[in-house]
C-alpha cells in the first residue's frame, strides 16, 4: 500500500486528521465495519501504547462503541463516497463538530480520522497508527466513545471512505 502524505487539520471543537491510501493490486470499492472487530483493534492499540511520530503515548483507557457517533460516521462516509470528495468539511462547509451537534450527542470533545482506499478495518487502523496525527487522536485518553464507518462507491476517486469519530460526552 502506498500512502499520500497525511495532512492534519485542527478544529476549534476537536482534533482532526486524514489519510489517503491506494492499494497496489486493485481498486477497492467495497467495505464493511463490524463494530466488535473495529473496537477490538482500536482498544488493542490503545492498551499497548503507541509511538505517534516523535511522541510516545502511553496506554489509554478502552473506548466504548457509540451508536450516535456511528450514525455520524456513516453519514459522513456515505456523503464523501457518493459526492466524490475527501475532507473533514462537507462541500457546504459542515465540520465534524457540526455533524455531531446535529446528532444530539452532547460533547465536551470530538475528533475525527478519515482514510480513503483501505480494504479493511485492519488496514485503516494501521494507517491511523502509522500517521502521527491520526495516532494522537486514536490514543488521546480524553476520548471515551468511538465509532467507525466505511462506504464504498465504484464511481468515486478513492473507492472506500472511512470515518472514525471519537468523542467525550459532557
mmCIF file of C-alpha atoms in Angstrom:
data_model
loop_
_atom_site.group_PDB
_atom_site.id
_atom_site.type_symbol
_atom_site.label_atom_id
_atom_site.label_comp_id
_atom_site.label_asym_id
_atom_site.label_seq_id
_atom_site.Cartn_x
_atom_site.Cartn_y
_atom_site.Cartn_z
ATOM 1 C CA UNK A 1 0.000 0.000 0.000
ATOM 2 C CA UNK A 2 1.259 3.443 -0.811
ATOM 3 C CA UNK A 3 0.219 6.470 1.155
ATOM 4 C CA UNK A 4 -0.064 10.095 0.227
ATOM 5 C CA UNK A 5 1.282 12.372 2.991
ATOM 6 C CA UNK A 6 -1.245 12.913 5.738
ATOM 7 C CA UNK A 7 -2.437 16.474 6.276
ATOM 8 C CA UNK A 8 -3.525 17.406 9.803
ATOM 9 C CA UNK A 9 -6.399 19.770 10.391
ATOM 10 C CA UNK A 10 -7.184 21.295 13.792
ATOM 11 C CA UNK A 11 -10.686 22.495 14.508
ATOM 12 C CA UNK A 12 -11.772 24.602 17.452
ATOM 13 C CA UNK A 13 -14.063 21.896 18.826
ATOM 14 C CA UNK A 14 -11.922 18.842 18.134
ATOM 15 C CA UNK A 15 -8.903 17.197 16.626
ATOM 16 C CA UNK A 16 -8.972 16.036 13.029
ATOM 17 C CA UNK A 17 -6.686 14.027 10.784
ATOM 18 C CA UNK A 18 -6.999 12.234 7.493
ATOM 19 C CA UNK A 19 -5.078 9.870 5.238
ATOM 20 C CA UNK A 20 -5.496 8.626 1.717
ATOM 21 C CA UNK A 21 -4.271 5.219 0.681
ATOM 22 C CA UNK A 22 -4.427 3.273 -2.514
ATOM 23 C CA UNK A 23 -3.796 -0.418 -2.921
ATOM 24 C CA UNK A 24 -1.098 -1.578 -5.283
ATOM 25 C CA UNK A 25 -3.113 -4.578 -6.504
ATOM 26 C CA UNK A 26 -6.685 -3.477 -7.059
ATOM 27 C CA UNK A 27 -9.042 -0.601 -6.675
ATOM 28 C CA UNK A 28 -11.188 -1.426 -3.634
ATOM 29 C CA UNK A 29 -14.786 -0.251 -3.714
ATOM 30 C CA UNK A 30 -16.455 -2.485 -1.105
ATOM 31 C CA UNK A 31 -16.043 -2.363 2.646
ATOM 32 C CA UNK A 32 -17.875 -3.003 5.878
ATOM 33 C CA UNK A 33 -17.288 -2.410 9.553
ATOM 34 C CA UNK A 34 -18.049 -4.947 12.248
ATOM 35 C CA UNK A 35 -18.318 -2.895 15.441
ATOM 36 C CA UNK A 36 -16.830 -5.575 17.705
ATOM 37 C CA UNK A 37 -13.805 -6.074 15.421
ATOM 38 C CA UNK A 38 -13.175 -2.349 14.979
ATOM 39 C CA UNK A 39 -13.443 -1.809 18.724
ATOM 40 C CA UNK A 40 -11.149 -4.777 19.414
ATOM 41 C CA UNK A 41 -8.419 -3.423 17.130
ATOM 42 C CA UNK A 42 -8.737 0.165 18.345
ATOM 43 C CA UNK A 43 -8.700 -0.829 22.018
ATOM 44 C CA UNK A 44 -5.750 -3.209 21.489
ATOM 45 C CA UNK A 45 -3.761 -0.301 20.053
ATOM 46 C CA UNK A 46 -4.786 1.940 22.965
ATOM 47 C CA UNK A 47 -3.965 -0.723 25.567
ATOM 48 C CA UNK A 48 -0.406 -1.197 24.359
ATOM 49 C CA UNK A 49 0.531 2.462 23.965
ATOM 50 C CA UNK A 50 1.922 3.812 20.704
ATOM 51 C CA UNK A 51 4.688 5.905 19.262
ATOM 52 C CA UNK A 52 2.896 8.665 17.360
ATOM 53 C CA UNK A 53 5.618 10.214 15.254
ATOM 54 C CA UNK A 54 8.111 11.645 17.728
ATOM 55 C CA UNK A 55 5.589 11.497 20.572
ATOM 56 C CA UNK A 56 5.389 8.469 22.811
ATOM 57 C CA UNK A 57 1.866 7.924 24.129
ATOM 58 C CA UNK A 58 1.259 5.531 26.985
ATOM 59 C CA UNK A 59 -1.657 3.138 27.239
ATOM 60 C CA UNK A 60 -5.087 4.765 27.133
ATOM 61 C CA UNK A 61 -8.396 3.507 28.558
ATOM 62 C CA UNK A 62 -10.630 1.376 26.361
ATOM 63 C CA UNK A 63 -13.224 3.155 24.246
ATOM 64 C CA UNK A 64 -16.944 2.306 24.061
ATOM 65 C CA UNK A 65 -18.800 1.948 20.777
ATOM 66 C CA UNK A 66 -21.391 4.707 20.447
ATOM 67 C CA UNK A 67 -24.439 4.270 18.185
ATOM 68 C CA UNK A 68 -24.942 8.019 17.772
ATOM 69 C CA UNK A 69 -21.337 8.521 16.649
ATOM 70 C CA UNK A 70 -21.835 5.529 14.313
ATOM 71 C CA UNK A 71 -24.658 7.384 12.588
ATOM 72 C CA UNK A 72 -22.473 10.482 12.254
ATOM 73 C CA UNK A 73 -19.522 8.477 10.874
ATOM 74 C CA UNK A 74 -21.764 6.565 8.447
ATOM 75 C CA UNK A 75 -23.365 9.748 7.214
ATOM 76 C CA UNK A 76 -20.034 11.417 6.504
ATOM 77 C CA UNK A 77 -18.533 8.353 4.785
ATOM 78 C CA UNK A 78 -21.664 7.985 2.659
ATOM 79 C CA UNK A 79 -21.635 11.681 1.744
ATOM 80 C CA UNK A 80 -17.946 11.612 0.756
ATOM 81 C CA UNK A 81 -18.342 8.422 -1.306
ATOM 82 C CA UNK A 82 -21.479 9.459 -3.151
ATOM 83 C CA UNK A 83 -20.401 13.053 -3.808
ATOM 84 C CA UNK A 84 -16.774 12.047 -4.509
ATOM 85 C CA UNK A 85 -14.862 14.317 -2.125
ATOM 86 C CA UNK A 86 -12.474 13.613 0.733
ATOM 87 C CA UNK A 87 -12.409 16.189 3.504
ATOM 88 C CA UNK A 88 -13.386 16.855 7.088
ATOM 89 C CA UNK A 89 -15.646 19.604 5.794
ATOM 90 C CA UNK A 90 -18.554 18.825 3.521
ATOM 91 C CA UNK A 91 -18.780 20.868 0.314
ATOM 92 C CA UNK A 92 -21.193 23.107 2.249
ATOM 93 C CA UNK A 93 -18.565 23.595 4.973
ATOM 94 C CA UNK A 94 -20.106 21.398 7.736
ATOM 95 C CA UNK A 95 -17.493 20.131 10.205
ATOM 96 C CA UNK A 96 -17.413 17.075 12.437
ATOM 97 C CA UNK A 97 -18.406 19.300 15.359
ATOM 98 C CA UNK A 98 -21.478 20.473 13.487
ATOM 99 C CA UNK A 99 -22.409 16.953 12.367
ATOM 100 C CA UNK A 100 -22.080 15.605 15.930
ATOM 101 C CA UNK A 101 -24.021 18.544 17.393
ATOM 102 C CA UNK A 102 -26.856 17.891 14.924
ATOM 103 C CA UNK A 103 -26.987 14.280 16.167
ATOM 104 C CA UNK A 104 -27.753 15.481 19.722
ATOM 105 C CA UNK A 105 -24.581 13.862 21.128
ATOM 106 C CA UNK A 106 -23.660 16.461 23.752
ATOM 107 C CA UNK A 107 -19.870 16.517 23.661
ATOM 108 C CA UNK A 108 -17.014 18.039 25.572
ATOM 109 C CA UNK A 109 -14.514 16.905 22.936
ATOM 110 C CA UNK A 110 -14.855 15.410 19.469
ATOM 111 C CA UNK A 111 -12.314 14.236 16.919
ATOM 112 C CA UNK A 112 -12.315 12.625 13.519
ATOM 113 C CA UNK A 113 -9.929 10.478 11.487
ATOM 114 C CA UNK A 114 -10.505 9.811 7.799
ATOM 115 C CA UNK A 115 -8.975 7.222 5.492
ATOM 116 C CA UNK A 116 -9.524 6.518 1.831
ATOM 117 C CA UNK A 117 -8.856 3.467 -0.301
ATOM 118 C CA UNK A 118 -8.331 0.939 2.501
ATOM 119 C CA UNK A 119 -9.777 -2.550 2.009
ATOM 120 C CA UNK A 120 -10.318 -3.460 5.673
ATOM 121 C CA UNK A 121 -10.647 -2.115 9.186
ATOM 122 C CA UNK A 122 -7.218 -3.576 9.949
ATOM 123 C CA UNK A 123 -5.674 -1.550 7.128
ATOM 124 C CA UNK A 124 -7.466 1.645 8.150
ATOM 125 C CA UNK A 125 -6.494 1.278 11.832
ATOM 126 C CA UNK A 126 -2.864 0.516 10.909
ATOM 127 C CA UNK A 127 -2.786 3.587 8.671
ATOM 128 C CA UNK A 128 -4.097 5.710 11.526
ATOM 129 C CA UNK A 129 -1.470 4.271 13.899
ATOM 130 C CA UNK A 130 1.269 4.964 11.351
ATOM 131 C CA UNK A 131 0.234 8.606 10.941
ATOM 132 C CA UNK A 132 1.295 10.845 13.859
ATOM 133 C CA UNK A 133 -1.855 12.981 13.916
ATOM 134 C CA UNK A 134 -4.227 10.047 13.445
ATOM 135 C CA UNK A 135 -2.354 8.133 16.113
ATOM 136 C CA UNK A 136 -2.614 11.016 18.580
ATOM 137 C CA UNK A 137 -6.379 11.146 18.039
ATOM 138 C CA UNK A 138 -6.717 7.387 18.456
ATOM 139 C CA UNK A 139 -4.568 7.401 21.609
ATOM 140 C CA UNK A 140 -5.981 10.538 23.242
ATOM 141 C CA UNK A 141 -7.075 9.416 26.734
ATOM 142 C CA UNK A 142 -9.673 12.185 26.907
ATOM 143 C CA UNK A 143 -11.885 10.313 24.421
ATOM 144 C CA UNK A 144 -14.135 7.539 25.723
ATOM 145 C CA UNK A 145 -16.549 6.920 22.813
ATOM 146 C CA UNK A 146 -15.838 5.851 19.233
ATOM 147 C CA UNK A 147 -17.446 4.642 16.035
ATOM 148 C CA UNK A 148 -16.073 3.784 12.613
ATOM 149 C CA UNK A 149 -17.874 3.575 9.291
ATOM 150 C CA UNK A 150 -16.891 2.789 5.732
ATOM 151 C CA UNK A 151 -18.788 3.294 2.496
ATOM 152 C CA UNK A 152 -17.576 2.241 -0.944
ATOM 153 C CA UNK A 153 -18.554 3.618 -4.316
ATOM 154 C CA UNK A 154 -17.008 2.335 -7.570
ATOM 155 C CA UNK A 155 -17.678 5.700 -9.259
ATOM 156 C CA UNK A 156 -15.602 7.608 -6.684
ATOM 157 C CA UNK A 157 -11.947 8.576 -6.727
ATOM 158 C CA UNK A 158 -10.883 6.566 -3.658
ATOM 159 C CA UNK A 159 -13.334 3.669 -3.732
ATOM 160 C CA UNK A 160 -13.656 3.392 0.054
ATOM 161 C CA UNK A 161 -14.208 6.210 2.534
ATOM 162 C CA UNK A 162 -13.526 5.527 6.220
ATOM 163 C CA UNK A 163 -14.604 7.815 9.050
ATOM 164 C CA UNK A 164 -13.695 7.373 12.710
ATOM 165 C CA UNK A 165 -15.472 9.703 15.109
ATOM 166 C CA UNK A 166 -14.160 9.930 18.669
ATOM 167 C CA UNK A 167 -15.986 11.720 21.448
ATOM 168 C CA UNK A 168 -16.372 12.525 25.079
ATOM 169 C CA UNK A 169 -19.805 13.437 26.358
ATOM 170 C CA UNK A 170 -20.377 16.441 28.604
#
